[in-house]
Amino acid sequence: MQFDAIVKTRPDATWFLPSFSAQEYLLRGDLVTHFSDIFIFAPRRYAKGFVQFWDNYTQCDGTWKGAYFPELALDWAFRDLGAIYYYDRQTPVSIRRASRNETSAFWICKDQRRVSVQRCMRLVYDVDDKFAI
């Protein structure tokens, strides 16, 4: 079995609308589409980008001059492979935090551009009221 693409998503990701299909992402050619480190879609030819940081880090025998944050490490790795690392803010995803009152809950809803911040917060957190016991 051979796959055409590699997809990475965080376990706390919350999809609040349908996204593009795999075929639609593949039609983007050399784009590795991502939304922060929450979601990454890479055509198979760029799969090595997911492990490049670790390979570089374990081979380092001096002062580390690489990226310290996953977003930047992945950006450098995919660009080194010839991909265009595209931050797609239209991706309908957010992070589900423990509480809507956490600063980062608002920030990640603000970072996406698919729906308003208020609608994103409702889609991700108002479900709590519907399933309360």
Short mmCIF file of N, CA and C in Angstrom, two decimals:
data_model
loop_
_atom_site.label_atom_id
_atom_site.label_comp_id
_atom_site.label_asym_id
_atom_site.label_seq_id
_atom_site.Cartn_x
_atom_site.Cartn_y
_atom_site.Cartn_z
N MET A 1 0.84 -1.17 0.00
CA MET A 1 0.00 0.00 0.00
C MET A 1 0.89 1.23 0.00
N GLN A 2 0.55 2.19 -0.82
CA GLN A 2 1.29 3.44 -0.87
C GLN A 2 0.32 4.60 -0.70
N PHE A 3 0.71 5.56 0.10
CA PHE A 3 -0.11 6.72 0.35
C PHE A 3 0.34 7.88 -0.53
N ASP A 4 -0.59 8.74 -0.89
CA ASP A 4 -0.27 9.92 -1.70
C ASP A 4 0.10 11.12 -0.85
N ALA A 5 -0.24 11.07 0.43
CA ALA A 5 0.00 12.22 1.30
C ALA A 5 0.16 11.75 2.74
N ILE A 6 0.75 12.63 3.53
CA ILE A 6 0.88 12.42 4.97
C ILE A 6 0.16 13.58 5.64
N VAL A 7 -0.67 13.25 6.63
CA VAL A 7 -1.41 14.28 7.35
C VAL A 7 -1.09 14.16 8.83
N LYS A 8 -0.81 15.30 9.44
CA LYS A 8 -0.58 15.34 10.88
C LYS A 8 -1.61 16.29 11.48
N THR A 9 -2.27 15.83 12.52
CA THR A 9 -3.18 16.69 13.24
C THR A 9 -3.04 16.43 14.73
N ARG A 10 -3.25 17.45 15.51
CA ARG A 10 -3.14 17.30 16.96
C ARG A 10 -4.38 16.64 17.52
N PRO A 11 -4.25 15.90 18.61
CA PRO A 11 -5.42 15.24 19.20
C PRO A 11 -6.43 16.22 19.80
N ASP A 12 -6.01 17.45 20.10
CA ASP A 12 -6.94 18.43 20.66
C ASP A 12 -7.52 19.34 19.58
N ALA A 13 -7.32 18.99 18.32
CA ALA A 13 -7.88 19.77 17.22
C ALA A 13 -9.39 19.57 17.16
N THR A 14 -10.09 20.65 16.89
CA THR A 14 -11.54 20.61 16.74
C THR A 14 -11.88 21.17 15.36
N TRP A 15 -12.45 20.31 14.53
CA TRP A 15 -12.87 20.73 13.19
C TRP A 15 -14.30 21.21 13.28
N PHE A 16 -14.54 22.46 12.90
CA PHE A 16 -15.89 22.99 13.05
C PHE A 16 -16.63 23.17 11.73
N LEU A 17 -15.99 22.93 10.61
CA LEU A 17 -16.61 22.92 9.30
C LEU A 17 -15.87 21.91 8.44
N PRO A 18 -16.46 21.45 7.36
CA PRO A 18 -15.71 20.55 6.46
C PRO A 18 -14.49 21.25 5.86
N SER A 19 -13.46 20.51 5.63
CA SER A 19 -12.24 21.03 5.02
C SER A 19 -12.16 20.57 3.58
N PHE A 20 -11.10 20.95 2.91
CA PHE A 20 -10.87 20.44 1.56
C PHE A 20 -10.66 18.94 1.60
N SER A 21 -10.91 18.27 0.50
CA SER A 21 -10.64 16.83 0.41
C SER A 21 -9.14 16.63 0.17
N ALA A 22 -8.67 15.42 0.37
CA ALA A 22 -7.27 15.10 0.11
C ALA A 22 -6.92 15.41 -1.34
N GLN A 23 -7.80 15.06 -2.26
CA GLN A 23 -7.55 15.32 -3.68
C GLN A 23 -7.38 16.82 -3.94
N GLU A 24 -8.21 17.63 -3.30
CA GLU A 24 -8.09 19.08 -3.49
C GLU A 24 -6.75 19.60 -2.94
N TYR A 25 -6.33 19.08 -1.80
CA TYR A 25 -5.01 19.48 -1.28
C TYR A 25 -3.90 19.03 -2.21
N LEU A 26 -3.98 17.83 -2.75
CA LEU A 26 -2.95 17.33 -3.65
C LEU A 26 -2.86 18.15 -4.93
N LEU A 27 -3.98 18.69 -5.38
CA LEU A 27 -3.98 19.51 -6.59
C LEU A 27 -3.22 20.83 -6.39
N ARG A 28 -2.88 21.15 -5.17
CA ARG A 28 -2.12 22.37 -4.89
C ARG A 28 -0.64 22.23 -5.26
N GLY A 29 -0.24 21.06 -5.69
CA GLY A 29 1.14 20.86 -6.17
C GLY A 29 2.16 20.81 -5.06
N ASP A 30 3.08 21.77 -5.06
CA ASP A 30 4.19 21.77 -4.11
C ASP A 30 3.85 22.42 -2.78
N LEU A 31 2.58 22.69 -2.54
CA LEU A 31 2.20 23.29 -1.26
C LEU A 31 2.09 22.23 -0.17
N VAL A 32 2.74 22.48 0.94
CA VAL A 32 2.48 21.74 2.17
C VAL A 32 1.60 22.69 2.97
N THR A 33 0.35 22.35 3.10
CA THR A 33 -0.64 23.22 3.73
C THR A 33 -0.66 22.95 5.23
N HIS A 34 -0.67 24.03 6.00
CA HIS A 34 -0.72 23.85 7.46
C HIS A 34 -1.50 24.98 8.09
N PHE A 35 -1.97 24.72 9.31
CA PHE A 35 -2.52 25.74 10.18
C PHE A 35 -1.80 25.58 11.50
N SER A 36 -0.82 26.46 11.71
CA SER A 36 0.06 26.37 12.88
C SER A 36 0.64 24.96 12.94
N ASP A 37 0.70 24.36 14.12
CA ASP A 37 1.13 22.95 14.22
C ASP A 37 -0.08 22.05 14.47
N ILE A 38 -1.28 22.59 14.27
CA ILE A 38 -2.50 21.85 14.53
C ILE A 38 -2.80 20.87 13.40
N PHE A 39 -2.58 21.30 12.18
CA PHE A 39 -2.90 20.49 11.01
C PHE A 39 -1.85 20.72 9.93
N ILE A 40 -1.33 19.63 9.38
CA ILE A 40 -0.37 19.72 8.28
C ILE A 40 -0.74 18.65 7.26
N PHE A 41 -0.82 19.06 6.01
CA PHE A 41 -1.08 18.14 4.90
C PHE A 41 0.10 18.26 3.94
N ALA A 42 0.82 17.15 3.75
CA ALA A 42 1.99 17.16 2.88
C ALA A 42 1.89 16.07 1.82
N PRO A 43 2.10 16.43 0.54
CA PRO A 43 2.20 15.38 -0.47
C PRO A 43 3.33 14.41 -0.09
N ARG A 44 3.20 13.17 -0.47
CA ARG A 44 4.15 12.12 -0.10
C ARG A 44 5.61 12.51 -0.34
N ARG A 45 5.87 13.18 -1.44
CA ARG A 45 7.27 13.52 -1.79
C ARG A 45 7.92 14.42 -0.73
N TYR A 46 7.14 15.02 0.16
CA TYR A 46 7.69 15.87 1.22
C TYR A 46 7.58 15.24 2.61
N ALA A 47 7.31 13.97 2.68
CA ALA A 47 7.12 13.29 3.96
C ALA A 47 8.32 13.42 4.88
N LYS A 48 9.51 13.46 4.33
CA LYS A 48 10.72 13.57 5.15
C LYS A 48 10.72 14.85 6.00
N GLY A 49 9.97 15.83 5.59
CA GLY A 49 9.91 17.07 6.36
C GLY A 49 9.42 16.88 7.78
N PHE A 50 8.62 15.85 8.02
CA PHE A 50 8.11 15.60 9.37
C PHE A 50 9.20 15.12 10.33
N VAL A 51 10.25 14.50 9.82
CA VAL A 51 11.30 13.95 10.69
C VAL A 51 12.63 14.68 10.55
N GLN A 52 12.69 15.64 9.65
CA GLN A 52 13.96 16.33 9.39
C GLN A 52 14.52 17.02 10.62
N PHE A 53 13.66 17.66 11.41
CA PHE A 53 14.12 18.34 12.61
C PHE A 53 14.84 17.37 13.54
N TRP A 54 14.21 16.23 13.80
CA TRP A 54 14.81 15.25 14.71
C TRP A 54 16.13 14.72 14.16
N ASP A 55 16.17 14.45 12.87
CA ASP A 55 17.42 13.99 12.25
C ASP A 55 18.51 15.04 12.43
N ASN A 56 18.21 16.28 12.17
CA ASN A 56 19.20 17.36 12.32
C ASN A 56 19.63 17.50 13.78
N TYR A 57 18.68 17.42 14.69
CA TYR A 57 18.98 17.58 16.11
C TYR A 57 19.88 16.47 16.62
N THR A 58 19.59 15.23 16.27
CA THR A 58 20.39 14.11 16.77
C THR A 58 21.77 14.04 16.13
N GLN A 59 21.93 14.67 14.98
CA GLN A 59 23.24 14.68 14.33
C GLN A 59 24.09 15.87 14.75
N CYS A 60 23.53 16.80 15.51
CA CYS A 60 24.25 18.00 15.94
C CYS A 60 25.29 17.62 16.99
N ASP A 61 26.53 18.05 16.77
CA ASP A 61 27.58 17.75 17.75
C ASP A 61 28.21 19.02 18.31
N GLY A 62 27.52 20.12 18.19
CA GLY A 62 28.01 21.39 18.72
C GLY A 62 26.85 22.21 19.26
N THR A 63 26.93 23.51 19.07
CA THR A 63 25.87 24.41 19.50
C THR A 63 24.69 24.30 18.53
N TRP A 64 23.51 24.06 19.07
CA TRP A 64 22.33 23.92 18.23
C TRP A 64 21.94 25.28 17.66
N LYS A 65 21.83 25.36 16.35
CA LYS A 65 21.46 26.60 15.68
C LYS A 65 20.12 26.45 14.94
N GLY A 66 19.44 25.34 15.19
CA GLY A 66 18.16 25.09 14.53
C GLY A 66 16.99 25.72 15.27
N ALA A 67 15.83 25.44 14.78
CA ALA A 67 14.59 25.98 15.35
C ALA A 67 14.27 25.33 16.69
N TYR A 68 13.66 26.10 17.57
CA TYR A 68 13.24 25.59 18.87
C TYR A 68 11.74 25.34 18.95
N PHE A 69 10.99 25.87 18.01
CA PHE A 69 9.55 25.73 18.01
C PHE A 69 9.13 24.82 16.87
N PRO A 70 8.13 23.97 17.06
CA PRO A 70 7.74 23.03 16.01
C PRO A 70 7.34 23.71 14.70
N GLU A 71 6.63 24.83 14.80
CA GLU A 71 6.19 25.51 13.58
C GLU A 71 7.38 25.92 12.73
N LEU A 72 8.41 26.49 13.34
CA LEU A 72 9.58 26.94 12.60
C LEU A 72 10.43 25.76 12.11
N ALA A 73 10.56 24.73 12.94
CA ALA A 73 11.33 23.55 12.54
C ALA A 73 10.71 22.89 11.31
N LEU A 74 9.39 22.76 11.30
CA LEU A 74 8.70 22.17 10.16
C LEU A 74 8.80 23.08 8.94
N ASP A 75 8.67 24.37 9.13
CA ASP A 75 8.80 25.34 8.04
C ASP A 75 10.15 25.16 7.35
N TRP A 76 11.24 25.17 8.11
CA TRP A 76 12.59 25.03 7.54
C TRP A 76 12.75 23.69 6.84
N ALA A 77 12.24 22.64 7.45
CA ALA A 77 12.41 21.30 6.88
C ALA A 77 11.70 21.17 5.54
N PHE A 78 10.46 21.61 5.47
CA PHE A 78 9.72 21.49 4.22
C PHE A 78 10.31 22.40 3.14
N ARG A 79 10.75 23.58 3.51
CA ARG A 79 11.36 24.48 2.52
C ARG A 79 12.68 23.90 2.00
N ASP A 80 13.46 23.26 2.89
CA ASP A 80 14.70 22.62 2.46
C ASP A 80 14.43 21.52 1.42
N LEU A 81 13.28 20.92 1.49
CA LEU A 81 12.91 19.86 0.55
C LEU A 81 12.30 20.41 -0.75
N GLY A 82 12.13 21.73 -0.81
CA GLY A 82 11.59 22.35 -2.02
C GLY A 82 10.10 22.63 -2.00
N ALA A 83 9.47 22.41 -0.87
CA ALA A 83 8.03 22.66 -0.76
C ALA A 83 7.77 24.12 -0.42
N ILE A 84 6.58 24.54 -0.71
CA ILE A 84 6.09 25.84 -0.27
C ILE A 84 5.25 25.56 0.97
N TYR A 85 5.68 26.07 2.10
CA TYR A 85 5.00 25.82 3.38
C TYR A 85 3.95 26.90 3.57
N TYR A 86 2.70 26.57 3.29
CA TYR A 86 1.62 27.55 3.20
C TYR A 86 0.73 27.52 4.44
N TYR A 87 0.70 28.64 5.14
CA TYR A 87 -0.13 28.80 6.34
C TYR A 87 -1.55 29.16 5.88
N ASP A 88 -2.43 28.18 5.85
CA ASP A 88 -3.79 28.38 5.35
C ASP A 88 -4.73 28.72 6.49
N ARG A 89 -4.97 29.99 6.68
CA ARG A 89 -5.84 30.43 7.78
C ARG A 89 -7.32 30.19 7.49
N GLN A 90 -7.64 29.67 6.30
CA GLN A 90 -9.01 29.30 5.98
C GLN A 90 -9.33 27.87 6.44
N THR A 91 -8.34 27.18 6.97
CA THR A 91 -8.57 25.82 7.47
C THR A 91 -9.52 25.89 8.66
N PRO A 92 -10.63 25.17 8.62
CA PRO A 92 -11.65 25.29 9.67
C PRO A 92 -11.34 24.45 10.90
N VAL A 93 -10.29 24.80 11.60
CA VAL A 93 -9.85 24.02 12.76
C VAL A 93 -9.44 24.97 13.87
N SER A 94 -9.60 24.51 15.09
CA SER A 94 -9.17 25.24 16.27
C SER A 94 -8.65 24.22 17.27
N ILE A 95 -8.17 24.70 18.38
CA ILE A 95 -7.74 23.81 19.46
C ILE A 95 -8.80 23.86 20.55
N ARG A 96 -9.15 22.73 21.05
CA ARG A 96 -10.12 22.64 22.13
C ARG A 96 -9.36 22.69 23.45
N ARG A 97 -9.41 23.81 24.13
CA ARG A 97 -8.77 23.97 25.42
C ARG A 97 -9.70 23.49 26.53
N ALA A 98 -9.18 23.37 27.74
CA ALA A 98 -9.99 22.92 28.87
C ALA A 98 -11.11 23.90 29.17
N SER A 99 -10.86 25.17 28.89
CA SER A 99 -11.86 26.19 29.17
C SER A 99 -11.82 27.26 28.08
N ARG A 100 -12.96 27.79 27.75
CA ARG A 100 -13.02 28.88 26.78
C ARG A 100 -12.38 30.15 27.34
N ASN A 101 -12.15 30.20 28.66
CA ASN A 101 -11.57 31.38 29.30
C ASN A 101 -10.05 31.43 29.21
N GLU A 102 -9.43 30.37 28.72
CA GLU A 102 -7.97 30.40 28.54
C GLU A 102 -7.63 31.36 27.40
N THR A 103 -6.60 32.16 27.60
CA THR A 103 -6.19 33.14 26.59
C THR A 103 -5.94 32.48 25.25
N SER A 104 -5.32 31.32 25.25
CA SER A 104 -4.99 30.67 23.99
C SER A 104 -6.23 30.18 23.24
N ALA A 105 -7.34 29.95 23.93
CA ALA A 105 -8.57 29.54 23.27
C ALA A 105 -9.05 30.65 22.35
N PHE A 106 -9.05 31.86 22.84
CA PHE A 106 -9.46 33.01 22.04
C PHE A 106 -8.45 33.25 20.92
N TRP A 107 -7.16 33.16 21.25
CA TRP A 107 -6.11 33.47 20.28
C TRP A 107 -6.19 32.56 19.05
N ILE A 108 -6.38 31.26 19.26
CA ILE A 108 -6.39 30.35 18.11
C ILE A 108 -7.65 30.56 17.27
N CYS A 109 -8.76 30.90 17.90
CA CYS A 109 -9.97 31.24 17.13
C CYS A 109 -9.75 32.53 16.34
N LYS A 110 -8.98 33.43 16.89
CA LYS A 110 -8.69 34.69 16.20
C LYS A 110 -7.72 34.46 15.03
N ASP A 111 -6.85 33.48 15.15
CA ASP A 111 -5.84 33.22 14.12
C ASP A 111 -6.46 32.66 12.83
N GLN A 112 -7.50 31.85 12.96
CA GLN A 112 -8.14 31.31 11.75
C GLN A 112 -9.01 32.41 11.14
N ARG A 113 -9.25 32.29 9.83
CA ARG A 113 -10.03 33.32 9.13
C ARG A 113 -11.29 32.75 8.46
N ARG A 114 -11.67 31.52 8.80
CA ARG A 114 -12.81 30.89 8.14
C ARG A 114 -14.13 31.45 8.64
N VAL A 115 -14.21 31.69 9.94
CA VAL A 115 -15.41 32.25 10.55
C VAL A 115 -14.98 33.33 11.54
N SER A 116 -15.94 34.10 12.02
CA SER A 116 -15.60 35.14 13.00
C SER A 116 -15.08 34.49 14.29
N VAL A 117 -14.38 35.26 15.08
CA VAL A 117 -13.87 34.77 16.37
C VAL A 117 -15.02 34.31 17.25
N GLN A 118 -16.09 35.09 17.28
CA GLN A 118 -17.23 34.75 18.13
C GLN A 118 -17.87 33.43 17.68
N ARG A 119 -18.02 33.25 16.36
CA ARG A 119 -18.62 32.01 15.87
C ARG A 119 -17.71 30.82 16.16
N CYS A 120 -16.42 31.00 15.98
CA CYS A 120 -15.46 29.93 16.29
C CYS A 120 -15.59 29.51 17.75
N MET A 121 -15.64 30.48 18.65
CA MET A 121 -15.75 30.17 20.07
C MET A 121 -17.05 29.43 20.36
N ARG A 122 -18.13 29.84 19.71
CA ARG A 122 -19.42 29.14 19.92
C ARG A 122 -19.35 27.71 19.38
N LEU A 123 -18.80 27.54 18.18
CA LEU A 123 -18.73 26.21 17.57
C LEU A 123 -17.87 25.25 18.39
N VAL A 124 -16.79 25.77 18.96
CA VAL A 124 -15.85 24.92 19.69
C VAL A 124 -16.29 24.68 21.13
N TYR A 125 -16.87 25.70 21.79
CA TYR A 125 -17.14 25.58 23.23
C TYR A 125 -18.61 25.49 23.64
N ASP A 126 -19.54 25.97 22.85
CA ASP A 126 -20.94 25.94 23.27
C ASP A 126 -21.51 24.52 23.28
N VAL A 127 -20.80 23.60 22.71
CA VAL A 127 -21.23 22.20 22.75
C VAL A 127 -21.29 21.70 24.20
N ASP A 128 -20.51 22.32 25.09
CA ASP A 128 -20.52 21.93 26.50
C ASP A 128 -21.92 22.02 27.09
N ASP A 129 -22.65 23.09 26.74
CA ASP A 129 -24.01 23.30 27.28
C ASP A 129 -24.98 22.24 26.76
N LYS A 130 -24.76 21.74 25.57
CA LYS A 130 -25.67 20.78 24.96
C LYS A 130 -25.54 19.38 25.57
N PHE A 131 -24.37 19.07 26.11
CA PHE A 131 -24.13 17.73 26.62
C PHE A 131 -23.92 17.70 28.13
N ALA A 132 -24.27 18.77 28.80
CA ALA A 132 -24.14 18.80 30.27
C ALA A 132 -25.14 17.83 30.90
N ILE A 133 -24.68 17.21 31.95
CA ILE A 133 -25.54 16.24 32.66
C ILE A 133 -26.22 16.91 33.83
#
